[in-house]
Short mmCIF file of C-alpha atoms in Angstrom, two decimals:
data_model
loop_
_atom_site.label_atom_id
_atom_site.label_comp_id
_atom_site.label_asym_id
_atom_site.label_seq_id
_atom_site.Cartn_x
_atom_site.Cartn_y
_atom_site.Cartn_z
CA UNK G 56 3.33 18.69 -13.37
CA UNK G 57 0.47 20.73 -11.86
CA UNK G 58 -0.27 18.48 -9.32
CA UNK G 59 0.33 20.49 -6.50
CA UNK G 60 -0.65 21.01 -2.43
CA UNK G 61 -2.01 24.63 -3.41
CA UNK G 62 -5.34 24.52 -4.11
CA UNK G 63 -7.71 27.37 -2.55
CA UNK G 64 -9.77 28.73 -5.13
CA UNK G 65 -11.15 26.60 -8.28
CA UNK G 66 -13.02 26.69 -11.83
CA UNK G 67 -15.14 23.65 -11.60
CA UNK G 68 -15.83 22.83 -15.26
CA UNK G 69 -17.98 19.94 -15.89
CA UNK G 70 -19.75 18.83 -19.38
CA UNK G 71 -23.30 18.36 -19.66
CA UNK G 72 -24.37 15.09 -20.63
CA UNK G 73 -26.46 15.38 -23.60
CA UNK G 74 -28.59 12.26 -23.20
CA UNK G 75 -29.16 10.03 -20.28
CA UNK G 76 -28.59 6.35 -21.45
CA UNK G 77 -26.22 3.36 -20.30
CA UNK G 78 -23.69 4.32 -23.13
CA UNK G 79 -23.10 7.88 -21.43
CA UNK G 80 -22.95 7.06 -17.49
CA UNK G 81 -19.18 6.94 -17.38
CA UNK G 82 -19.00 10.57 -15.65
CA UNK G 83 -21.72 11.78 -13.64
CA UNK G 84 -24.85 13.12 -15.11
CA UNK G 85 -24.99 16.58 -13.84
CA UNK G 86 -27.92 18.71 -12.37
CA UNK G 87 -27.87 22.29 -10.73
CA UNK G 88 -28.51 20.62 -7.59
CA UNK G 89 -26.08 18.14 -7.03
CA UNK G 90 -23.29 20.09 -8.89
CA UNK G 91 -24.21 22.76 -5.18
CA UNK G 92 -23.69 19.62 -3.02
CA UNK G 93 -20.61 18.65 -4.84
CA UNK G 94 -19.38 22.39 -4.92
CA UNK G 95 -19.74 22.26 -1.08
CA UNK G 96 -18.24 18.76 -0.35
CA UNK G 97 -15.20 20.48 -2.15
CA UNK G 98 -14.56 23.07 0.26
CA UNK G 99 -14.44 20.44 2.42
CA UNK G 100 -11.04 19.25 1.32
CA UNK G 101 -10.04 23.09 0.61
CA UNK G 102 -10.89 23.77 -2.69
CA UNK G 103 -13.21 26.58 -3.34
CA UNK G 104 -15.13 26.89 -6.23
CA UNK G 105 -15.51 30.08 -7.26
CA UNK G 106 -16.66 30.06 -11.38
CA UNK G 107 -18.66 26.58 -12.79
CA UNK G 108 -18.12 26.36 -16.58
CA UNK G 109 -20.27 24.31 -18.67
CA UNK G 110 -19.41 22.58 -21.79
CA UNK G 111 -21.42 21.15 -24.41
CA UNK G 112 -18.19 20.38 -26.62
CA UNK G 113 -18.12 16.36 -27.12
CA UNK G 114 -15.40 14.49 -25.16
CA UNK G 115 -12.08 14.84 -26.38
CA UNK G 116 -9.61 11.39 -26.57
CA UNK G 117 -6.44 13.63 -25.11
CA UNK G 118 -7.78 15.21 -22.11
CA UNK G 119 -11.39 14.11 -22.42
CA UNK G 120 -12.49 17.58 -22.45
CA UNK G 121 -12.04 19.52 -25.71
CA UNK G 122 -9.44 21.77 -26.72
CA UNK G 123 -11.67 24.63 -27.12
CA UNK G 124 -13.14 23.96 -23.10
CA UNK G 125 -8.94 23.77 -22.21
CA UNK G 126 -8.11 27.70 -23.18
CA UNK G 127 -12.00 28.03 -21.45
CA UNK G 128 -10.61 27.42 -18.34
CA UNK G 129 -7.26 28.95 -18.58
CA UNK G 130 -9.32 32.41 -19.32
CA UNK G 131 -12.01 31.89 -16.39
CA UNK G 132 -8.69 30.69 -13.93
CA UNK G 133 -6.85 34.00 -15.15
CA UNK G 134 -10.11 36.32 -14.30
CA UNK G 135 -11.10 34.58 -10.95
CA UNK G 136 -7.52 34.04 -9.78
CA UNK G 137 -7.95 30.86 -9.54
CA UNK G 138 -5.38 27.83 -8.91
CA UNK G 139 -7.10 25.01 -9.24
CA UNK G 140 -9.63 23.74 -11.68
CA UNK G 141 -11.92 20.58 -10.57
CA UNK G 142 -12.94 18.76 -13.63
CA UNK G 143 -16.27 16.91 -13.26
CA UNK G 144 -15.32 14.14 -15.94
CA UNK G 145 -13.12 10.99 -15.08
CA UNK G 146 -9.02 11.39 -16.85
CA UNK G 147 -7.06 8.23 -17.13
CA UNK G 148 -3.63 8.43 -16.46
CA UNK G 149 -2.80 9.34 -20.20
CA UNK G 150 -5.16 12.32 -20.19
CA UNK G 151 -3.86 13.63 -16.89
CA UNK G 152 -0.57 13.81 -17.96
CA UNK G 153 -1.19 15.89 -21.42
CA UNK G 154 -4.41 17.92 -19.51
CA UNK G 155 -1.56 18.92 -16.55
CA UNK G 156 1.27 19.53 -18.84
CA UNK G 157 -1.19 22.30 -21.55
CA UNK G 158 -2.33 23.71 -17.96
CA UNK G 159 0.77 23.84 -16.34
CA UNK G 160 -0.21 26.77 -14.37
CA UNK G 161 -3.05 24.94 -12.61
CA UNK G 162 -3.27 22.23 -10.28
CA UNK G 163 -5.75 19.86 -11.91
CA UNK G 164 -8.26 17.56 -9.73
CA UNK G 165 -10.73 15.06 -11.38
CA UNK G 166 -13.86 13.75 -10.36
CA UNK G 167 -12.58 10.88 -8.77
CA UNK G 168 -9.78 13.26 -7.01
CA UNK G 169 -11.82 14.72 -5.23
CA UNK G 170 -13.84 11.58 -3.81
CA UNK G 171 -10.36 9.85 -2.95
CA UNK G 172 -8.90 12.88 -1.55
CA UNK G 173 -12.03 12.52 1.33
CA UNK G 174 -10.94 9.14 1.99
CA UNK G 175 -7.34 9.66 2.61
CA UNK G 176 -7.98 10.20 6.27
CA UNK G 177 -10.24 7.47 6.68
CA UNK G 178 -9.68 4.05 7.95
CA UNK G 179 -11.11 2.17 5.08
CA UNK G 180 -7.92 0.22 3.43
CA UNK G 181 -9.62 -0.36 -0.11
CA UNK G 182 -9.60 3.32 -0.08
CA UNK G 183 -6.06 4.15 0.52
CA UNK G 184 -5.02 1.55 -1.72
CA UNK G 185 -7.18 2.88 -4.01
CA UNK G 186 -6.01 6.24 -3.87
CA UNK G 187 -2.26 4.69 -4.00
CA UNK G 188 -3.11 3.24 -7.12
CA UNK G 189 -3.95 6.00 -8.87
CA UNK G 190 -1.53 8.05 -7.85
CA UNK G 191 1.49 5.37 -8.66
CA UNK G 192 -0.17 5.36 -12.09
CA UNK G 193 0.01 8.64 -12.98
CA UNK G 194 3.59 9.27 -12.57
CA UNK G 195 4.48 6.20 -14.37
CA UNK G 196 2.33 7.96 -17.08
CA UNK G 197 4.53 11.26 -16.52
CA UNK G 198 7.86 9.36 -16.44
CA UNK G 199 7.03 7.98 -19.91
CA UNK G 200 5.72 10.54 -21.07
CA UNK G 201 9.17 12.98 -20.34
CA UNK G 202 11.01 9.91 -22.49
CA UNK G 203 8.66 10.05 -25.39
CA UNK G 204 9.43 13.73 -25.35
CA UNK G 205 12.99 13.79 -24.34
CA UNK G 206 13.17 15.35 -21.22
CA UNK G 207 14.51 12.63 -19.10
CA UNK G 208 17.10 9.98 -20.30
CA UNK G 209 15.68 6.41 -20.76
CA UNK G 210 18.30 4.78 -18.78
CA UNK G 211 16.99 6.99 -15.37
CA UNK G 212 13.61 6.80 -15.40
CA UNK G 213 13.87 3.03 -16.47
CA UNK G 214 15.20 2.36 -12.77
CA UNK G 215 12.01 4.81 -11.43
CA UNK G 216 9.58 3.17 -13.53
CA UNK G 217 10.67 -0.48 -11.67
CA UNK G 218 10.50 1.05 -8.82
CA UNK G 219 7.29 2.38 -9.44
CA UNK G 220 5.91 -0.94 -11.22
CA UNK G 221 7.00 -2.98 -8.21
CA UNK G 222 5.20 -0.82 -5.76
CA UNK G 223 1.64 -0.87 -7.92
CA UNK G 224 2.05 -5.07 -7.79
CA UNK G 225 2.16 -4.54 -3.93
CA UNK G 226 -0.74 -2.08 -3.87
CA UNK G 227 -2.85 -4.30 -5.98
CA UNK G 228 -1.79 -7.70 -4.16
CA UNK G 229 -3.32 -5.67 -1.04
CA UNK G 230 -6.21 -4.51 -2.85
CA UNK G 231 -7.05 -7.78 -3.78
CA UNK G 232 -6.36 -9.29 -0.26
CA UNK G 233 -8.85 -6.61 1.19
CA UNK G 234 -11.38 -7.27 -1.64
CA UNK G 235 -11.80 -11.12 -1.01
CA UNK G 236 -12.11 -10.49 2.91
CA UNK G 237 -15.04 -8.48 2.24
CA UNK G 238 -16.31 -10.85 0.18
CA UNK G 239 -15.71 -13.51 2.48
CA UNK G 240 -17.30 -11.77 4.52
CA UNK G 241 -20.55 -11.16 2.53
CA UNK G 242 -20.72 -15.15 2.26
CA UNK G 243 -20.67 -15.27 5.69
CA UNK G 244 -23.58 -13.09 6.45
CA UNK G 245 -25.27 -14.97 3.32
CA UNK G 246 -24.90 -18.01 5.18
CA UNK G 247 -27.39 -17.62 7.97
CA UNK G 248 -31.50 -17.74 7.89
CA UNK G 249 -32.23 -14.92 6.80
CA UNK G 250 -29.56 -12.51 6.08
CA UNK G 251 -29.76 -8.64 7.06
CA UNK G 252 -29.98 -6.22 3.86
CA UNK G 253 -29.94 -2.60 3.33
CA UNK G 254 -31.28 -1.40 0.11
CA UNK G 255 -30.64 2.30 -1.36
CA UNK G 256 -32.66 3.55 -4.53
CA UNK G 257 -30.34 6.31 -6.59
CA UNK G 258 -32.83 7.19 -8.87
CA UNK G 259 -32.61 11.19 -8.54
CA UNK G 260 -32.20 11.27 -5.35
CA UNK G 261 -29.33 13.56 -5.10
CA UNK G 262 -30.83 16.01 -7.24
CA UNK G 263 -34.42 15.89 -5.45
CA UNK G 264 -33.38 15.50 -1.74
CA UNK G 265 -32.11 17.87 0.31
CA UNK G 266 -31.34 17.86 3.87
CA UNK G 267 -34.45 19.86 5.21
CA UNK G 268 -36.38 17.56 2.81
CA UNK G 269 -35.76 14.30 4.33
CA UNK G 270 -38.68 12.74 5.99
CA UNK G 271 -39.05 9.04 7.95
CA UNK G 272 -42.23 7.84 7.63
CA UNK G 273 -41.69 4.35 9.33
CA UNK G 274 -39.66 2.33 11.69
CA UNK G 275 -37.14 0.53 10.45
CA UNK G 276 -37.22 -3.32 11.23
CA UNK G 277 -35.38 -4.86 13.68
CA UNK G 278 -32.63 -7.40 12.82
CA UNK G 279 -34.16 -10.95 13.03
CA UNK G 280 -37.16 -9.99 12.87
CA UNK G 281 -37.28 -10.39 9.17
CA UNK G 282 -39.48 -7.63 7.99
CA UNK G 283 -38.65 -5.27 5.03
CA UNK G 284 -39.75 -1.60 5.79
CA UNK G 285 -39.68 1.76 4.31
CA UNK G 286 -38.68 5.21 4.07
CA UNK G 287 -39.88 7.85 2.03
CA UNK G 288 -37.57 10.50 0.85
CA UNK G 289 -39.51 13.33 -0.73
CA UNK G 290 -41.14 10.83 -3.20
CA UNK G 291 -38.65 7.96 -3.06
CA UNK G 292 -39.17 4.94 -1.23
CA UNK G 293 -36.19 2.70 0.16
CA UNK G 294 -36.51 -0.75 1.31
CA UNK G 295 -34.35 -1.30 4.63
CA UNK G 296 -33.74 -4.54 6.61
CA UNK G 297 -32.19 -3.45 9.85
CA UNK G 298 -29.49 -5.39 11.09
CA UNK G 299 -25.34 -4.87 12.84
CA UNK G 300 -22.77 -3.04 11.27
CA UNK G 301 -20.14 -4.67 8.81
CA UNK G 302 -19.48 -1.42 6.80
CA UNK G 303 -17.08 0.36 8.59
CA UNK G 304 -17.07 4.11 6.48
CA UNK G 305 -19.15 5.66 4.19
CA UNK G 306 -18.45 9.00 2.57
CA UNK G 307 -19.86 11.70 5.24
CA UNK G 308 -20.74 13.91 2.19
CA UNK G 309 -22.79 11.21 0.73
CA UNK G 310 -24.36 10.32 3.92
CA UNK G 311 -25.69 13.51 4.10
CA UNK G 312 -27.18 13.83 0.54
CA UNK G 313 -30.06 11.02 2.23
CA UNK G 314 -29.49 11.49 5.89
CA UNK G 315 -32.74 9.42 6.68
CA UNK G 316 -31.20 6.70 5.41
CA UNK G 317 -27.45 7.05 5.90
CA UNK G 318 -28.45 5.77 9.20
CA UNK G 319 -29.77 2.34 7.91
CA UNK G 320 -27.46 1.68 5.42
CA UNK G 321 -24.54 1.95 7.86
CA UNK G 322 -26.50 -0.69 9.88
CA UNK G 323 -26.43 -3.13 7.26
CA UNK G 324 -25.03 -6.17 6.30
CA UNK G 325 -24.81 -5.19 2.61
CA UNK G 326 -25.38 -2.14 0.97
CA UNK G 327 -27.29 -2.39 -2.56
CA UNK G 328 -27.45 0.35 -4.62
CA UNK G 329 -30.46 0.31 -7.01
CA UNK G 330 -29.25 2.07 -9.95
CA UNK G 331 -31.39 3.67 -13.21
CA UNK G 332 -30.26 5.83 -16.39
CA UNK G 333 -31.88 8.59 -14.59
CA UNK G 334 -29.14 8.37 -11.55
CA UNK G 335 -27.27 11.09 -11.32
CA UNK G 336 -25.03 9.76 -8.27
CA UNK G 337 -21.64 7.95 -9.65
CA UNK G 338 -22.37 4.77 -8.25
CA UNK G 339 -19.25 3.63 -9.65
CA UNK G 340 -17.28 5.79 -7.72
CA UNK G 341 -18.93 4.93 -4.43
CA UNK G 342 -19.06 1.36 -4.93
CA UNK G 343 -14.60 1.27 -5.44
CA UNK G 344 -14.37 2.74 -2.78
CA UNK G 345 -16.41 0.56 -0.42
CA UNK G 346 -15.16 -2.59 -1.57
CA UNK G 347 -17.15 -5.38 -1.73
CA UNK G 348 -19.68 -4.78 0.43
CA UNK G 349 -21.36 -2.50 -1.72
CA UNK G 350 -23.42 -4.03 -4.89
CA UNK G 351 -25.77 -3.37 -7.03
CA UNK G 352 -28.53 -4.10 -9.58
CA UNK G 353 -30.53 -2.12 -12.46
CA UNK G 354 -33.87 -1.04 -11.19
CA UNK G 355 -35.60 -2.73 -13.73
CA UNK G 356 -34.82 -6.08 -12.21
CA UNK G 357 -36.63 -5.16 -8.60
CA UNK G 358 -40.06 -7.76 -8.48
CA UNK G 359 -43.11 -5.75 -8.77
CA UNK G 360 -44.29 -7.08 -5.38
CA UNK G 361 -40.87 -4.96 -3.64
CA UNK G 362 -42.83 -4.02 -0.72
CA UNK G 363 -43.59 -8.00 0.14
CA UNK G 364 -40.92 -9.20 2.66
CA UNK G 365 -40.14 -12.52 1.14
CA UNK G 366 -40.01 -11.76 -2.58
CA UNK G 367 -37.15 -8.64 -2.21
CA UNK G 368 -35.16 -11.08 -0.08
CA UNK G 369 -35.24 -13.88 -1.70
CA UNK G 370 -34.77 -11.52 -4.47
CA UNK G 371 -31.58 -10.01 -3.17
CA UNK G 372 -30.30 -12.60 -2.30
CA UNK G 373 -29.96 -13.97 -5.90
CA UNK G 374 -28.80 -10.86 -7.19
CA UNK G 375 -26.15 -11.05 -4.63
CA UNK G 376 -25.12 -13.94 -5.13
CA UNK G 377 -24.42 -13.52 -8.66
CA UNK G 378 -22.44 -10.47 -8.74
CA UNK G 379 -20.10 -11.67 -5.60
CA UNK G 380 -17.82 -13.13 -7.64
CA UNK G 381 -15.12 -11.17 -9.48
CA UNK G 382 -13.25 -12.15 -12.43
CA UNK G 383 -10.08 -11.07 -13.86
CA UNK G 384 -10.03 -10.32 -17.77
CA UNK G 385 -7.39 -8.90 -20.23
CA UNK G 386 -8.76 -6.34 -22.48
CA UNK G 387 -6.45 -6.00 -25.87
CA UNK G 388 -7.18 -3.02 -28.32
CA UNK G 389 -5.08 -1.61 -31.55
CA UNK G 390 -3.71 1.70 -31.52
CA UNK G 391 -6.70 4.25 -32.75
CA UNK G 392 -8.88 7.37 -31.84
CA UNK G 393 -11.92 4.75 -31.10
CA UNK G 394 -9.52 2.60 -28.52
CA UNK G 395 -8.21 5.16 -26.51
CA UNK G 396 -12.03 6.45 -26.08
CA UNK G 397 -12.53 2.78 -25.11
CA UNK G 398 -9.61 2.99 -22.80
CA UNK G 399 -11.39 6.08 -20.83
CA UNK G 400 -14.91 3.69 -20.64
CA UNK G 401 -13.18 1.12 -19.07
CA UNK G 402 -11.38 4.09 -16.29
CA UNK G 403 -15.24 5.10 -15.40
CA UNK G 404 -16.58 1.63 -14.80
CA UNK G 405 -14.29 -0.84 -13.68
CA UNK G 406 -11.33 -1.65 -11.94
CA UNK G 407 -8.33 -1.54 -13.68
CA UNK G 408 -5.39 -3.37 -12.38
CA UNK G 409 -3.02 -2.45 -15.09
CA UNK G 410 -2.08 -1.50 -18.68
CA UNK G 411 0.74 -1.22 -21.14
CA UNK G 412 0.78 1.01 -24.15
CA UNK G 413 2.83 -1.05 -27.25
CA UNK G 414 1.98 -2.37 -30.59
CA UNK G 415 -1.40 -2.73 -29.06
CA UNK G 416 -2.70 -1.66 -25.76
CA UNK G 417 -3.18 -4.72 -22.95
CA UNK G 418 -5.39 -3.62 -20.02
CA UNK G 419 -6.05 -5.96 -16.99
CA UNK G 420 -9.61 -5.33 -15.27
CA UNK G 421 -10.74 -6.90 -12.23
CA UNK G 422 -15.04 -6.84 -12.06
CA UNK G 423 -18.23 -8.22 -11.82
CA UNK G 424 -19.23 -10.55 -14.50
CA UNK G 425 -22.04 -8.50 -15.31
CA UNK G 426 -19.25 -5.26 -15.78
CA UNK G 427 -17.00 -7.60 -18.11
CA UNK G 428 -19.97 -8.66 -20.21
CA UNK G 429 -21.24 -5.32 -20.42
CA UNK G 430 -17.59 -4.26 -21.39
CA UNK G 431 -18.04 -7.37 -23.98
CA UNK G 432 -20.73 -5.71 -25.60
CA UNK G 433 -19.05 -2.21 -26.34
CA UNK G 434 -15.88 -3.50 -27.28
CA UNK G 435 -17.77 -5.15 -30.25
CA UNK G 436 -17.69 -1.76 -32.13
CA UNK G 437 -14.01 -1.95 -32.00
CA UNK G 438 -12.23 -3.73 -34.68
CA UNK G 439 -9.44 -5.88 -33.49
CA UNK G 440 -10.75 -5.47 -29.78
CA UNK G 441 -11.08 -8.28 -27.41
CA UNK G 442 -11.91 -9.08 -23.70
CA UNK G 443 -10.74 -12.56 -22.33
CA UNK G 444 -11.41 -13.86 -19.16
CA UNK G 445 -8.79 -15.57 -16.77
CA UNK G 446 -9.70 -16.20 -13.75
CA UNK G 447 -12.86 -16.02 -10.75
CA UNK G 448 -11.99 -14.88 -7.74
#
């Protein structure tokens, strides 16, 4: 596999999205600026980007990128001398596996790679396990994979595949442990008066803020004393409620993309993300790898009066309260081209506990209720597809 500790120097190839809507928010919306920031966080975990490549080829079911964008990188690797190619699109483990075995020579690193590999280090737990996860994953896709094709014998990697299977039941068991603490914890802070609330507007703001850019323009309130104030970041305004700590890490690299506001949101209770179509930060990614003290809710459904104290809190509070809970849900699809594209939708935007390939495919998701019934409403174009729910958390 290409999978490998030598990394160095990089063709980060990425694929413009060609319009910004719900439907195509899976992988992050790229701009010049934010694909910089990104460039630089990667050098951060040694990996040097040294050629970007564009693609405007549609997304491919085997390795999500196109054929034609595959021998594109193998010819800008070969002329840069590069190892490594960072792919700014999100692989499940199926498209891994085939996109590492046709560039052999490469050591390939996805989106969310690269995020997870900056959490390694870091004490957050829903991180690690997170990381875990996906690793375990894809070399259970790789073992089956080598069977399908005949380069290991069944009986073998049957005993690693148990192995392997046994240890992702652990990892998730912890996952889910860590998951309901934070929650707990959430209900907890909930529970008092009037509880303490950062909030943190996406919309563009890693492509129009930059560090020289940012600019405080008022205190931030003090906790209890129930007032909701602002900051402006170039032109975007973010409603903070100051209160103690309860989110132990957030990514450094994103702290920095708004590093007027990093400061708040680390004070806060909760963290809400305020997401629109035009975000071009993967909220997705960043909320996983919190946990559950990160939420959010569409831009759209902020009152008018946002700037009034009781309104946004009383506000929040409802949206919060809605998503907290998380249910468990078994997505079942046939075996077709418009299935696995499904598969790789439900990768980007929600947690995914399991899944087994067979007469049909059988995925296990873990979410918000507002995720599943968004899934509910996609899966509709997919004949013989189904969600069912099984259980709140």
């Amino acid at each position: 596999m290409s999978q490998s500790n030598t990394r160095g120097r990089a063709v980060l190839a990425y694929r413009e999205s060609p319009v910004k809507t719900r439907e195509l928010t899976r992988d992050p919306v790229y701009s010049k600026g934010w694909l910089d920031q990104f460039a630089e966080y990667l050098k951060s975990i040694g990996v040097t980007p040294v050629e970007r490549l564009l693609s405007q080829r549609q997304e491919h079911k085997k390795y999500n990128i196109g054929p034609g964008t595959v021998s594109e990188i193998r010819e800008k690797s070969t002329e840069a001398g590069a190892e490594t190619v960072v792919l700014g699109n999100i692989l499940h483990p199926g498209q891994y596996t085939d996109l590492s075995e046709e560039l052999s020579e490469l050591s390939v690193i996805d989106y969310k790679d690269a995020i997870y590999e900056g959490f390694k280090a870091t004490s957050n737990p829903i991180a690690q396990y997170t990381a875990q996860r996906r690793e375990l994953r894809r070399k259970r896709c790789a073992i089956k994979h080598s069977e399908v094709v005949g380069i290991s014998k069944q009986d073998k990697s049957e005993k690693v595949i148990e192995d392997i299977d046994a240890r992702l039941q652990s990892v998730n068991e912890a996952i889910k442990k860590e998951q309901k603490q934070r929650r707990d914890r959430i209900k907890e802070t909930l529970s008092v008066p009037q509880p303490s609330i950062a909030v943190a507007s996406t919309i563009g703001l890693i492509e129009k803020c930059k560090a020289s850019q940012g600019q405080k323009t008022s205190k931030i309130g003090q906790h209890g004393e129930g007032t909701v104030s602002t900051e402006t970041v170039n032109d975007h305004e973010v409603y903070i409620i100051r209160t103690a700590p309860i989110i132990p890490e957030m990514p450094e690299w994103y702290q920095e993309t708004v590093p007027r506001s990093a400061y708040a949101w680390d004070q806060a209770d909760i963290v809400l993300l305020v997401r629109s179509i035009e975000s071009v930060l993967d909220t997705g990614t960043v909320k996983e790898m919190i946990g559950g003290s990160l939420l959010e809710v569409e831009y759209s459904d902020l009152p008018a009066t946002g700037r009034q104290q009781q309104p946004v809190v009383t506000h929040l509070q409802e949206q919060i309260f809605e998503n907290i809970p998380t249910t468990t849900a078994q997505i079942t699809l046939p075996i077709n081209d418009d299935a696995m594209s499904f598969v790789s939708t439900v990768y980007g935007k929600i947690s995914v506990n399991s899944i087994e390939y067979g007469d049909q495919i059988k995925i296990e998701i873990n979410g918000m209720r507002s995720q599943i019934e968004q899934l509910k409403e996609e899966i509709n174009d997919i004949e013989e597809g189904k969600i069912e729910d099984e259980q709140e958390n």
